[in-house]
Amino acid sequence: MTNSLLNFSNKAVKTLILSLLSLPFIAYSKYNYDIFGLPKETLFQFLVLLIWIFWLIKIIAEKKVVLVKSKVNVFALFFLGINAVSILWTGNFHLSSVASQKLVFYVLLYFIAANLIDEEAQLNSILIILISTACFESIYGLLQFLKIDPVFQSGLAGRRRIIGTFGYHNFVSEYLILIIPVMFACCFLKIRRYLKILLYCAIVVSLLCVILTQTRSTWIALICSITIFSIVLGKRSLKTRYKKFVLSLLCAVFITAAFAFIFSSNYAVKSKKDSIKSRLLIYESALLMIKDRPLLGAGAGTFEFNYSDYLSKVMKNRQYTIFVEEVTSAHNEYLQTWTETGILGLIIYLCLFYFFFREGNSLYAALNTNQQKHSILLLSFMSAIIGFLVDSIFSFPLHIAPAAITMWFLLGLSASLKNLQSGEPGKQYHMAYDLNPKITGLLGIITICLVIFFSNTFKTFLADYYWDKADCAAVNSDWNESVSNYRKALRLDEDNGKLHFFYGSMLLNMGEIDKGIEELNIAQKNFKDHHLYNNLGRACLEKKDYLKAEHYYKLAAETKTFYISDLNNLAAVYIDKKELDKAIEVLKETVRIRTALWAGEVSINDERFIMIDVNLGLAYFKKGMLKEAENTFINALTFASEPEKITVLNSLGLVYMQMDKTNEAIKCFNKILLADKNNIQAYNNLGSAYYKINKYALAAKYWKQSLSIDPNNEVALHNISKLKLSPKK
């Protein structure tokens, strides 16, 4: 009975490991708001939990726990520990606990790969699955680039179409650079000719996909990893054909670099300066976070939550910036680790990789020529991790599910090669513990925690499903259905700040101002965003709570890309409060920002830009500065689009009437009617203009024309009544 149970658990583990290396990567759900990320994370955690259960069965059957000896084990647990313990001092318990729970499954994946891969056939199957999955993503990405995508039918252009089943082009390339070194390594193995041809094709397709994504950080990372792989491999006493292949490999690297340079002239180089300046803002904000809490950090998973606060501090040192970018990560894993877990967490993280390379180098040196396959594979795994670490300088692969799964698995797979060298577990590479009550209790606690953590993720997955239903209902204006689904989602994931934000924003659109403000205030506990502040400002302005409206619009203006709309909204608050000097001051600053944007070749055909002049002219008009108002509106006409000219002409006409330039005003209103013959406001203003110069018949004509369009128009009805009662008539 024990043997049959052990055999069953071993087969189940092998099957589940292969599933784990393929299914989460291709998983997505069109029925979820988060189409790609959350389905992958949920399926990944489910498979890890199943593998753990079968591993437990194996442990119980053997009555002992056998682990591969490695200092990486210790530092992986230390890294998990520092993230978990950061919950004690974090500024946001919910976000830190979620981040720590996710990390538990990644660290467990490392231990699974290190200890449950112990057969040559199993290793071969894993290599096939790794390469096949990467090849699938590459081919699918290339088809998407060619606009052949029956599944997602993305409306994105160029490189941004290459989303694979990951959702973003950068994520595809950051995953592929971990597999491409393994593909190169397999070219040195003794495999059938047709398989080697397929392998070469897979390399070409994968390289082409990485190039077309135009992700500069992955180009650098891949060149580094392949170059190191080639140089180190070339130092060994290999056969001549292998040395020739190494030279060919180096040529391939330089050809790849050349193609990358050619493609970069299209998008990457054009956006290079803006991208660099945007990253510098992110890094500067991260350094401010580190300065505040250098030793222990702000808590795992809190970078995005804290980013807007520190970005606003950075931007206070600048009068404006056009390089602000919405981010969820620091675009540098080392900075982010430092901000969240302090210098202690960063040291542990770096030590993890230091001991990985140290032990990997020792094992590589120990492998003799009869174990050439394992030595080449180990070198490719280490080269892939080097690429990951280089990419981590510019991006956040540790927070991208496909890249993170692959990285932690390769760490464990490298350690698992010890299982294949040492035969039966022995003192050299393994340590064994008899199953005693303490270990049994510990395993039980781990199992309970894993079940709880996965159930939390699954609840979030279900909440995300209802969130998508709510969003679809809102798009179709089915408000009751949308509210019902939002409430279902919040019952499952009540601490999701972003979910509260979307629900509150929808309530504002429904006119439920008080309820909307309540939801948005709840959202602030776990979510900060300029859209959130903007919506709160709009709601407070509608309630005439000017003090709060001003506060929230200022917060939005400090952290938003271009923040033109928010400065306009802030000026609108001042105009409504009749604080016209403040409004004019804000709008003049906004004009200066606009000038900088135009100098940066930002499109001027933007509604945000014309509203600057409309509000500035209105502020001048209300302050009695009529000449300034006239000049502002005339300037606006030089770049306003046709629909926008109607608004500007109407405002300019009113200014002319106040300046007693009635004929000029009439010209403005007539121009409006040429563009829109049913413009009620223009008819009403024309009536008022003619009334002012005592042409009562024409005044009556235009007011009646207004009533023919809208019989209940109060302005026209009032003016006609006034005309009838006027003694001048």
XYZ file of C-alpha atoms in Angstrom:
729
model
C 0.000 0.000 0.000
C 2.808 2.396 0.943
C 4.737 1.674 -2.264
C 1.689 2.171 -4.477
C 0.914 5.457 -2.704
C 4.512 6.555 -3.134
C 4.506 5.660 -6.835
C 1.236 7.511 -7.366
C 2.512 10.645 -5.616
C 5.759 10.572 -7.643
C 3.848 10.333 -10.935
C 1.452 13.069 -9.850
C 4.335 15.370 -8.902
C 6.070 14.863 -12.254
C 2.869 15.558 -14.185
C 2.019 18.629 -12.116
C 5.523 20.096 -12.500
C 5.210 19.843 -16.280
C 1.755 21.426 -16.079
C 3.133 24.223 -13.914
C 5.710 25.058 -16.604
C 3.083 25.482 -19.308
C -0.488 26.110 -18.108
C 0.057 29.287 -16.028
C 1.954 30.865 -18.929
C -0.852 30.433 -21.442
C -3.677 31.007 -18.934
C -5.930 34.042 -19.342
C -9.576 34.866 -18.739
C -11.668 37.238 -20.822
C -14.265 37.054 -18.074
C -12.003 38.836 -15.592
C -11.135 42.502 -15.285
C -7.467 41.484 -14.997
C -7.371 39.287 -18.090
C -3.795 38.038 -17.796
C -2.078 38.537 -14.435
C -4.579 37.241 -11.899
C -5.586 34.062 -13.824
C -1.897 33.122 -14.136
C -1.219 33.809 -10.460
C -4.279 31.832 -9.340
C -3.525 28.780 -11.491
C 0.153 28.868 -10.509
C -0.667 28.872 -6.792
C -3.208 26.078 -7.253
C -0.651 23.842 -8.991
C 2.025 24.587 -6.370
C -0.472 23.697 -3.635
C -1.273 20.375 -5.346
C 2.422 19.542 -5.735
C 2.962 20.330 -2.070
C 0.146 17.954 -1.069
C 1.658 15.097 -3.088
C 5.089 15.936 -1.688
C 3.583 15.568 1.782
C 2.237 12.159 0.805
C 5.738 11.186 -0.312
C 7.239 12.439 2.969
C 4.690 10.511 5.026
C 5.264 7.352 2.983
C 9.059 7.593 3.357
C 8.812 8.856 6.966
C 11.564 11.389 6.361
C 12.241 14.749 4.746
C 15.163 14.879 2.316
C 16.409 18.277 1.102
C 19.245 19.319 -1.182
C 22.029 21.042 0.724
C 22.382 24.657 -0.340
C 22.873 28.052 1.233
C 20.376 29.290 -1.339
C 17.745 27.454 0.731
C 18.652 29.564 3.748
C 18.636 32.906 1.961
C 15.428 32.103 0.078
C 13.782 31.551 3.468
C 15.458 34.677 4.882
C 14.126 36.720 1.954
C 10.648 35.324 2.527
C 11.052 36.025 6.234
C 12.062 39.684 5.853
C 9.087 40.264 3.549
C 6.713 38.563 5.974
C 8.100 40.310 9.060
C 7.790 43.703 7.318
C 4.054 43.373 7.993
C 4.868 44.383 11.583
C 6.097 47.856 10.598
C 4.424 48.381 7.231
C 2.318 51.407 6.495
C -0.248 49.185 4.803
C -0.985 45.779 6.337
C -3.207 44.559 3.486
C -0.731 45.237 0.672
C 2.210 43.780 2.602
C 0.323 40.618 3.528
C -0.775 40.078 -0.097
C 2.805 40.521 -1.376
C 4.194 38.155 1.271
C 1.571 35.505 0.528
C 2.492 35.580 -3.169
C 6.179 35.222 -2.358
C 5.477 32.088 -0.283
C 4.432 30.199 -3.430
C 7.479 31.352 -5.422
C 9.900 30.277 -2.692
C 8.065 26.962 -2.382
C 8.445 26.541 -6.157
C 12.210 26.811 -5.693
C 12.167 24.005 -3.098
C 9.911 21.881 -5.319
C 12.268 22.205 -8.290
C 15.371 21.620 -6.156
C 14.102 18.496 -4.390
C 11.522 16.768 -6.598
C 13.427 16.568 -9.885
C 15.633 13.510 -9.563
C 15.481 11.577 -12.853
C 17.123 12.148 -16.221
C 13.882 11.480 -18.100
C 12.110 14.037 -15.924
C 14.806 16.621 -16.700
C 14.426 15.952 -20.437
C 10.652 16.405 -20.241
C 11.115 19.694 -18.399
C 13.489 20.989 -21.084
C 10.983 20.078 -23.793
C 8.143 21.862 -21.984
C 10.238 24.970 -21.259
C 11.318 25.327 -24.884
C 7.904 24.419 -26.338
C 6.087 26.982 -24.194
C 8.589 29.702 -25.105
C 8.316 28.760 -28.770
C 4.513 28.955 -28.589
C 4.658 32.435 -27.040
C 7.184 33.585 -29.661
C 5.178 32.312 -32.626
C 1.969 33.748 -31.223
C 3.712 37.075 -30.599
C 4.975 37.209 -34.186
C 1.494 36.428 -35.502
C 0.137 39.273 -33.386
C 2.786 41.576 -34.828
C 1.471 40.602 -38.279
C -2.083 41.423 -37.073
C -3.083 37.744 -36.991
C -4.717 37.360 -33.601
C -8.091 35.573 -33.470
C -8.128 35.540 -29.643
C -7.439 39.072 -28.397
C -7.690 41.177 -31.581
C -5.700 43.963 -29.970
C -6.102 47.444 -31.390
C -2.544 48.320 -30.392
C 0.077 49.232 -32.971
C 3.549 47.938 -33.810
C 5.538 46.313 -31.033
C 2.673 46.788 -28.564
C 0.671 44.150 -30.454
C 3.134 41.481 -29.274
C 1.335 40.630 -26.048
C 1.360 36.824 -26.381
C -0.786 35.480 -23.575
C 0.975 37.828 -21.115
C -0.789 41.109 -21.924
C 2.254 43.317 -22.531
C 5.157 43.191 -24.973
C 7.838 43.769 -22.317
C 6.568 40.796 -20.316
C 6.960 38.521 -23.349
C 10.592 39.476 -23.929
C 11.463 39.328 -20.209
C 10.194 35.757 -20.124
C 11.939 34.713 -23.344
C 15.401 35.899 -22.284
C 15.274 33.313 -19.488
C 14.588 30.453 -21.912
C 16.798 31.413 -24.880
C 20.077 30.501 -23.067
C 18.577 27.076 -22.333
C 17.763 26.722 -26.041
C 21.370 27.527 -26.930
C 22.615 24.982 -24.383
C 20.442 22.245 -25.866
C 22.208 22.756 -29.202
C 25.279 21.175 -27.586
C 23.411 18.096 -26.391
C 23.234 14.823 -28.266
C 19.749 14.899 -29.743
C 18.192 13.722 -32.978
C 18.853 15.739 -36.103
C 15.237 16.781 -36.687
C 14.982 17.960 -33.062
C 18.110 20.052 -33.499
C 16.629 21.654 -36.617
C 13.453 22.460 -34.678
C 15.612 23.859 -31.894
C 17.417 26.197 -34.293
C 14.041 27.373 -35.602
C 12.866 27.991 -32.025
C 15.976 30.098 -31.337
C 15.425 32.210 -34.462
C 11.733 32.747 -33.697
C 12.417 33.645 -30.060
C 15.234 36.057 -30.926
C 13.079 37.727 -33.566
C 10.248 38.126 -31.076
C 12.587 39.710 -28.505
C 13.936 42.104 -31.138
C 10.468 43.148 -32.332
C 9.299 43.964 -28.811
C 11.990 46.687 -28.818
C 12.528 46.234 -25.077
C 15.998 47.672 -24.590
C 16.596 46.203 -21.137
C 16.034 42.663 -22.439
C 18.376 43.235 -25.380
C 21.159 44.200 -22.967
C 20.315 41.333 -20.621
C 20.216 38.735 -23.407
C 23.490 39.893 -24.940
C 25.153 39.686 -21.506
C 23.811 36.214 -20.727
C 24.624 34.674 -24.129
C 28.077 36.270 -24.242
C 28.968 34.923 -20.793
C 27.571 31.501 -21.709
C 29.665 31.421 -24.890
C 32.911 32.607 -23.284
C 32.737 30.245 -20.308
C 31.750 27.290 -22.464
C 34.548 28.059 -24.914
C 37.149 27.720 -22.148
C 36.350 24.059 -21.643
C 38.136 21.384 -23.671
C 35.319 20.754 -26.084
C 35.394 19.218 -29.485
C 36.245 21.426 -32.454
C 32.654 21.515 -33.666
C 31.563 22.851 -30.300
C 34.165 25.588 -30.448
C 32.939 26.513 -33.909
C 29.429 26.646 -32.572
C 30.550 28.987 -29.781
C 32.028 31.329 -32.382
C 28.795 31.144 -34.350
C 26.932 31.907 -31.160
C 28.962 35.046 -30.556
C 28.282 36.095 -34.146
C 24.575 35.569 -33.517
C 24.809 37.844 -30.485
C 26.364 40.658 -32.497
C 23.888 40.174 -35.343
C 21.084 40.360 -32.801
C 22.591 43.551 -31.408
C 22.822 45.018 -34.923
C 19.189 44.207 -35.695
C 18.186 45.603 -32.329
C 19.975 48.849 -33.144
C 18.250 49.082 -36.528
C 14.799 48.491 -35.047
C 15.487 50.897 -32.211
C 15.705 53.767 -34.681
C 11.946 53.532 -35.086
C 10.416 53.788 -31.638
C 12.964 53.153 -28.943
C 15.439 55.886 -29.862
C 12.696 58.440 -30.479
C 11.242 57.855 -27.039
C 14.612 57.240 -25.358
C 15.040 60.698 -23.832
C 11.522 60.885 -22.425
C 11.758 57.324 -21.118
C 15.058 58.009 -19.356
C 13.757 61.203 -17.757
C 10.628 59.380 -16.627
C 12.730 56.614 -15.050
C 14.904 59.198 -13.306
C 11.781 60.635 -11.673
C 10.843 57.151 -10.479
C 14.348 56.478 -9.167
C 14.490 59.853 -7.414
C 11.161 59.117 -5.728
C 12.433 55.670 -4.687
C 15.585 57.191 -3.199
C 13.440 59.552 -1.118
C 11.548 56.521 0.210
C 14.858 54.862 1.078
C 16.080 58.021 2.795
C 13.040 57.981 5.092
C 13.272 54.273 6.022
C 16.689 52.931 4.969
C 17.079 50.026 7.388
C 13.768 48.125 7.321
C 11.877 49.739 4.446
C 8.224 50.712 4.171
C 6.859 47.154 3.965
C 6.527 44.521 1.247
C 4.256 45.463 -1.645
C 3.918 49.138 -0.695
C 5.987 50.848 -3.408
C 3.034 51.678 -5.655
C 0.962 52.859 -2.684
C 3.687 55.232 -1.460
C 4.954 56.328 -4.868
C 2.511 59.193 -5.478
C 3.353 60.815 -2.125
C 7.068 60.808 -2.838
C 6.614 61.780 -6.480
C 4.775 64.906 -5.329
C 7.792 65.764 -3.141
C 10.099 65.372 -6.133
C 7.857 67.498 -8.319
C 7.746 70.306 -5.749
C 11.360 70.952 -6.682
C 10.268 71.464 -10.291
C 7.872 74.026 -11.658
C 6.558 71.430 -14.074
C 7.442 68.164 -15.729
C 6.144 66.372 -18.780
C 7.791 63.062 -17.956
C 5.571 61.773 -15.147
C 4.605 58.137 -15.713
C 1.976 55.987 -14.032
C 3.879 53.097 -12.456
C 3.236 50.084 -10.263
C 6.917 49.255 -9.692
C 10.235 51.059 -9.342
C 11.566 49.743 -12.697
C 14.571 48.555 -10.706
C 14.196 45.468 -8.543
C 17.111 46.434 -6.307
C 15.693 49.874 -5.527
C 12.239 48.423 -4.977
C 13.550 45.710 -2.661
C 15.385 48.389 -0.691
C 12.324 50.663 -0.455
C 10.087 47.815 0.730
C 12.352 45.678 2.939
C 15.214 48.049 3.684
C 18.937 47.528 3.293
C 18.582 44.280 5.246
C 16.181 42.866 2.660
C 18.389 44.002 -0.221
C 21.472 42.344 1.298
C 19.546 39.085 1.769
C 18.268 39.262 -1.824
C 21.774 39.803 -3.207
C 23.230 37.066 -0.983
C 20.681 34.638 -2.394
C 22.143 35.110 -5.875
C 25.729 35.304 -4.620
C 25.485 31.838 -3.087
C 23.587 30.573 -6.125
C 26.507 31.489 -8.396
C 29.094 30.365 -5.870
C 27.561 26.906 -5.482
C 26.752 26.715 -9.185
C 30.362 27.457 -10.064
C 31.579 24.753 -7.659
C 29.195 22.202 -9.134
C 30.138 23.246 -12.680
C 33.820 22.698 -11.890
C 33.075 19.317 -10.283
C 31.190 17.906 -13.251
C 33.472 15.720 -15.357
C 33.354 15.106 -19.095
C 30.949 12.200 -18.641
C 28.457 14.693 -17.225
C 28.882 17.221 -19.998
C 25.128 17.546 -20.511
C 24.559 18.664 -16.938
C 27.492 21.079 -16.968
C 26.222 22.786 -20.137
C 22.677 22.990 -18.775
C 23.900 24.370 -15.452
C 25.886 27.026 -17.300
C 22.787 27.989 -19.293
C 20.693 28.246 -16.116
C 23.293 30.524 -14.521
C 23.512 32.591 -17.723
C 19.728 32.986 -17.737
C 19.800 34.208 -14.120
C 22.531 36.708 -15.073
C 20.196 38.016 -17.778
C 17.412 38.260 -15.202
C 19.621 40.264 -12.839
C 20.734 42.630 -15.608
C 17.136 43.160 -16.707
C 16.241 43.865 -13.064
C 18.345 47.038 -13.215
C 15.888 48.560 -15.691
C 12.641 46.676 -15.112
C 10.667 44.587 -12.609
C 10.757 40.920 -13.769
C 10.449 39.675 -10.173
C 6.907 41.115 -10.181
C 5.878 39.633 -13.548
C 4.346 36.184 -13.018
C 5.824 34.365 -16.090
C 9.335 35.752 -15.507
C 9.181 35.203 -11.736
C 7.949 31.609 -12.097
C 10.737 30.829 -14.565
C 13.449 32.502 -12.468
C 12.564 30.710 -9.212
C 12.207 27.424 -11.090
C 15.636 27.781 -12.726
C 17.178 28.462 -9.315
C 15.708 25.195 -8.078
C 16.449 23.295 -11.282
C 20.136 24.192 -10.947
C 20.188 22.724 -7.434
C 18.308 19.636 -8.627
C 21.271 18.657 -10.810
C 22.883 17.511 -7.566
C 20.167 14.853 -7.349
C 21.291 13.499 -10.699
C 24.989 13.453 -9.755
C 24.897 11.841 -6.363
C 22.646 8.856 -6.959
C 21.003 7.921 -3.671
C 20.687 10.841 -1.268
C 23.954 11.101 0.621
C 25.885 13.396 2.878
C 27.641 15.236 0.075
C 24.601 16.909 -1.462
C 21.634 16.134 0.790
C 20.382 16.341 4.332
C 17.679 14.061 5.734
C 15.369 14.537 8.722
C 13.266 11.814 10.300
C 9.570 12.597 10.505
C 9.120 13.521 14.167
C 6.261 15.409 15.900
C 7.985 18.799 15.513
C 8.525 18.385 11.783
C 5.014 16.965 11.372
C 3.586 20.006 13.155
C 5.650 22.361 11.001
C 4.474 20.649 7.803
C 0.895 20.905 9.043
C 1.241 24.637 9.712
C 2.758 25.187 6.254
C -0.133 23.293 4.648
C -2.775 25.301 6.531
C -1.062 28.569 5.585
C -0.858 27.552 1.919
C -4.569 26.676 1.845
C -5.473 30.017 3.466
C -3.199 31.988 1.136
C -4.560 30.255 -1.960
C -8.154 30.757 -0.806
C -7.421 34.492 -0.488
C -6.072 34.568 -4.041
C -9.044 32.582 -5.330
C -11.465 34.987 -3.613
C -9.658 37.850 -5.328
C -9.997 35.975 -8.629
C -13.767 35.604 -8.123
C -14.054 39.249 -7.074
C -12.226 40.200 -10.257
C -14.792 38.208 -12.256
C -17.666 40.192 -10.715
C -15.680 43.385 -11.223
C -15.554 42.694 -14.954
C -19.292 41.995 -15.013
C -19.917 45.262 -13.172
C -17.739 47.167 -15.610
C -19.510 45.672 -18.633
C -22.902 46.526 -17.125
C -21.768 50.109 -16.497
C -20.636 50.444 -20.120
C -24.147 49.381 -21.167
C -25.668 51.847 -18.639
C -27.238 48.984 -16.693
C -26.558 50.696 -13.384
C -28.510 48.347 -11.126
C -26.708 45.290 -12.504
C -23.388 47.082 -12.168
C -24.031 48.037 -8.532
C -25.090 44.464 -7.737
C -21.886 42.999 -9.179
C -19.664 45.591 -7.529
C -21.187 44.685 -4.173
C -20.579 40.978 -4.821
C -16.967 41.748 -5.703
C -16.442 43.848 -2.578
C -17.866 41.139 -0.341
C -15.134 38.831 -1.663
C -12.310 41.388 -1.670
C -13.288 44.158 0.720
C -9.758 45.563 1.075
C -9.209 46.084 -2.658
C -8.698 49.841 -2.882
C -8.791 49.930 -6.665
C -12.134 48.108 -6.650
C -13.569 50.658 -4.206
C -12.242 53.412 -6.488
C -14.026 52.063 -9.570
C -17.243 51.494 -7.644
C -17.123 54.979 -6.128
C -16.406 56.569 -9.515
C -19.399 54.800 -11.020
C -21.612 56.028 -8.165
C -20.496 59.588 -8.931
C -21.491 59.098 -12.568
C -24.887 57.874 -11.355
C -25.336 61.060 -9.328
C -24.888 59.266 -5.976
C -22.400 61.867 -4.775
C -22.375 61.076 -1.042
C -22.097 57.310 -1.566
C -19.433 57.849 -4.203
C -17.341 60.006 -1.870
C -17.699 57.375 0.855
C -16.361 54.628 -1.446
C -13.515 56.805 -2.689
C -12.484 57.591 0.876
C -12.398 53.840 1.615
C -10.305 53.346 -1.531
C -7.633 55.727 -0.203
C -6.712 53.224 2.527
C -5.086 50.859 0.008
C -4.963 52.810 -3.255
C -3.583 56.196 -4.279
C -3.914 57.606 -7.750
C -4.394 60.985 -9.413
C -7.684 59.756 -10.917
C -8.915 59.065 -7.391
C -7.990 62.576 -6.259
C -9.497 64.046 -9.417
C -12.824 62.309 -8.834
C -12.889 63.337 -5.174
C -12.166 66.914 -6.223
C -14.971 66.822 -8.776
C -17.420 65.410 -6.225
C -16.489 67.984 -3.573
C -16.785 70.787 -6.126
C -20.266 69.585 -7.011
C -21.163 69.706 -3.309
C -19.685 73.235 -3.116
C -17.117 72.002 -0.604
C -14.431 74.235 -2.076
C -11.791 73.610 0.578
C -11.748 69.844 -0.024
C -12.086 70.266 -3.789
C -9.019 72.494 -3.793
C -7.138 69.972 -1.625
C -7.863 66.990 -3.873
C -7.228 68.829 -7.134
C -3.852 69.938 -5.793
C -3.012 66.323 -4.897
C -4.024 65.217 -8.390
C -2.037 68.014 -10.012
C 1.104 67.009 -8.112
C 1.161 63.459 -9.457
C -0.536 63.393 -12.849
C 0.987 63.140 -16.304
C 0.963 66.704 -17.725
C -1.676 67.438 -15.009
C -3.306 70.004 -17.319
C -6.843 68.859 -16.509
C -6.289 69.055 -12.766
C -4.839 72.553 -12.879
C -7.827 73.610 -14.954
C -10.140 72.004 -12.418
C -8.331 73.782 -9.595
C -8.731 77.069 -11.448
C -12.441 76.298 -11.893
C -12.717 75.940 -8.113
C -11.135 79.364 -7.629
C -13.404 80.914 -10.274
C -16.449 79.410 -8.576
C -15.226 80.791 -5.227
C -14.646 84.175 -6.927
C -10.949 83.976 -5.995
C -10.033 85.240 -9.439
C -6.424 86.211 -8.696
C -5.654 82.638 -7.610
C -7.388 81.282 -10.718
C -5.366 83.544 -12.997
C -2.120 82.587 -11.258
C -2.812 78.851 -11.688
C -3.840 79.261 -15.321
C -0.759 81.303 -16.210
C 1.353 78.470 -14.783
C -0.666 76.035 -16.870
C -0.007 78.087 -20.014
C 3.714 77.811 -19.277
C 3.405 74.032 -18.931
C 1.532 73.901 -22.229
C 4.317 75.826 -23.931
C 6.805 73.258 -22.627
C 4.629 70.419 -23.872
C 4.423 71.889 -27.346
C 8.186 72.343 -27.358
C 8.355 68.626 -26.554
C 6.298 67.865 -29.680
C 3.195 66.909 -27.746
C 0.085 67.159 -29.920
C -1.737 70.476 -29.513
C -5.045 68.922 -30.571
C -6.032 68.228 -27.017
C -9.181 69.411 -25.266
C -7.176 69.978 -22.078
C -5.150 72.686 -23.814
C -8.016 74.784 -25.158
C -9.741 74.758 -21.763
C -6.749 76.627 -20.331
C -7.615 79.660 -22.463
C -11.344 79.299 -21.899
C -10.891 79.367 -18.131
C -8.213 82.065 -18.212
C -10.359 84.259 -20.430
C -13.338 83.649 -18.151
C -11.291 84.641 -15.093
C -10.140 87.856 -16.808
C -13.718 88.542 -17.905
C -15.155 88.157 -14.401
C -12.375 90.335 -12.973
C -13.188 93.077 -15.474
C -9.887 92.704 -17.348
C -11.658 92.764 -20.701
C -8.666 93.497 -22.934
C -6.739 90.549 -21.438
C -9.814 88.345 -21.888
C -10.117 89.431 -25.543
C -6.460 88.659 -26.278
C -6.708 85.265 -24.539
C -9.720 84.163 -26.597
C -8.244 85.472 -29.859
C -5.065 83.489 -29.145
C -7.145 80.375 -28.471
C -8.795 80.645 -31.897
C -5.417 80.191 -33.578
C -5.102 76.543 -32.460
C -8.625 75.481 -31.465
C -10.251 72.682 -33.462
C -13.597 73.359 -35.171
C -15.792 72.062 -32.303
C -13.666 73.960 -29.766
C -13.945 77.220 -31.745
C -17.646 77.359 -30.912
C -16.879 77.614 -27.186
C -14.151 80.207 -27.759
C -16.223 82.330 -30.169
C -19.135 82.390 -27.757
C -16.878 83.571 -24.912
C -15.185 86.148 -27.150
C -18.582 87.458 -28.267
C -19.639 87.996 -24.658
C -16.408 89.905 -24.006
C -17.069 92.155 -27.025
C -20.582 92.872 -25.764
C -19.154 93.926 -22.408
C -16.639 96.148 -24.247
C -19.514 97.700 -26.259
C -18.104 96.193 -29.464
C -21.511 94.812 -30.350
C -20.885 94.433 -34.076
C -17.776 92.336 -33.353
C -19.854 90.234 -30.977
C -22.499 89.676 -33.666
C -19.778 88.463 -36.058
C -18.623 85.914 -33.470
C -22.140 84.543 -32.898
C -22.837 84.334 -36.646
C -19.616 82.325 -37.123
C -20.939 79.861 -34.563
C -24.157 79.438 -36.558
C -22.172 78.739 -39.718
C -20.650 75.753 -37.920
C -23.763 74.755 -35.953
C -27.075 76.117 -37.174
C -28.910 74.694 -34.146
C -26.743 76.341 -31.496
C -29.297 77.757 -29.046
C -26.719 79.738 -27.091
C -25.635 81.615 -30.241
C -29.259 82.521 -31.086
C -29.861 83.782 -27.550
C -26.664 85.843 -27.574
C -27.464 87.294 -31.011
C -30.869 88.332 -29.679
C -29.201 90.021 -26.704
C -26.684 91.785 -28.992
C -29.385 93.205 -31.266
C -31.477 94.176 -28.257
C -28.489 96.126 -26.933
C -28.301 98.232 -30.140
C -32.095 98.694 -30.158
C -32.816 96.380 -33.099
C -35.772 94.762 -31.352
C -37.226 92.983 -34.398
C -33.958 91.151 -35.006
C -33.659 90.417 -31.295
C -37.133 88.870 -31.293
C -36.308 86.905 -34.464
C -33.289 85.179 -32.915
C -34.985 84.480 -29.588
C -37.926 82.922 -31.431
C -35.456 80.871 -33.486
C -34.061 79.593 -30.208
C -37.563 78.609 -29.046
C -38.216 76.782 -32.324
C -35.354 74.467 -31.386
C -36.212 74.264 -27.683
C -39.697 75.568 -26.797
C -38.853 75.432 -23.093
C -35.622 77.391 -23.263
C -35.789 79.604 -20.197
C -33.348 82.246 -21.461
C -35.295 82.862 -24.672
C -38.649 82.855 -22.858
C -37.365 85.383 -20.314
C -35.886 87.657 -22.988
C -39.074 87.701 -25.078
C -41.082 88.527 -21.961
C -38.619 91.320 -21.207
C -38.967 92.591 -24.777
C -42.769 92.760 -24.518
C -42.581 94.732 -21.257
C -39.850 97.085 -22.440
C -41.027 100.718 -22.862
C -38.412 101.076 -25.622
C -40.415 98.689 -27.774
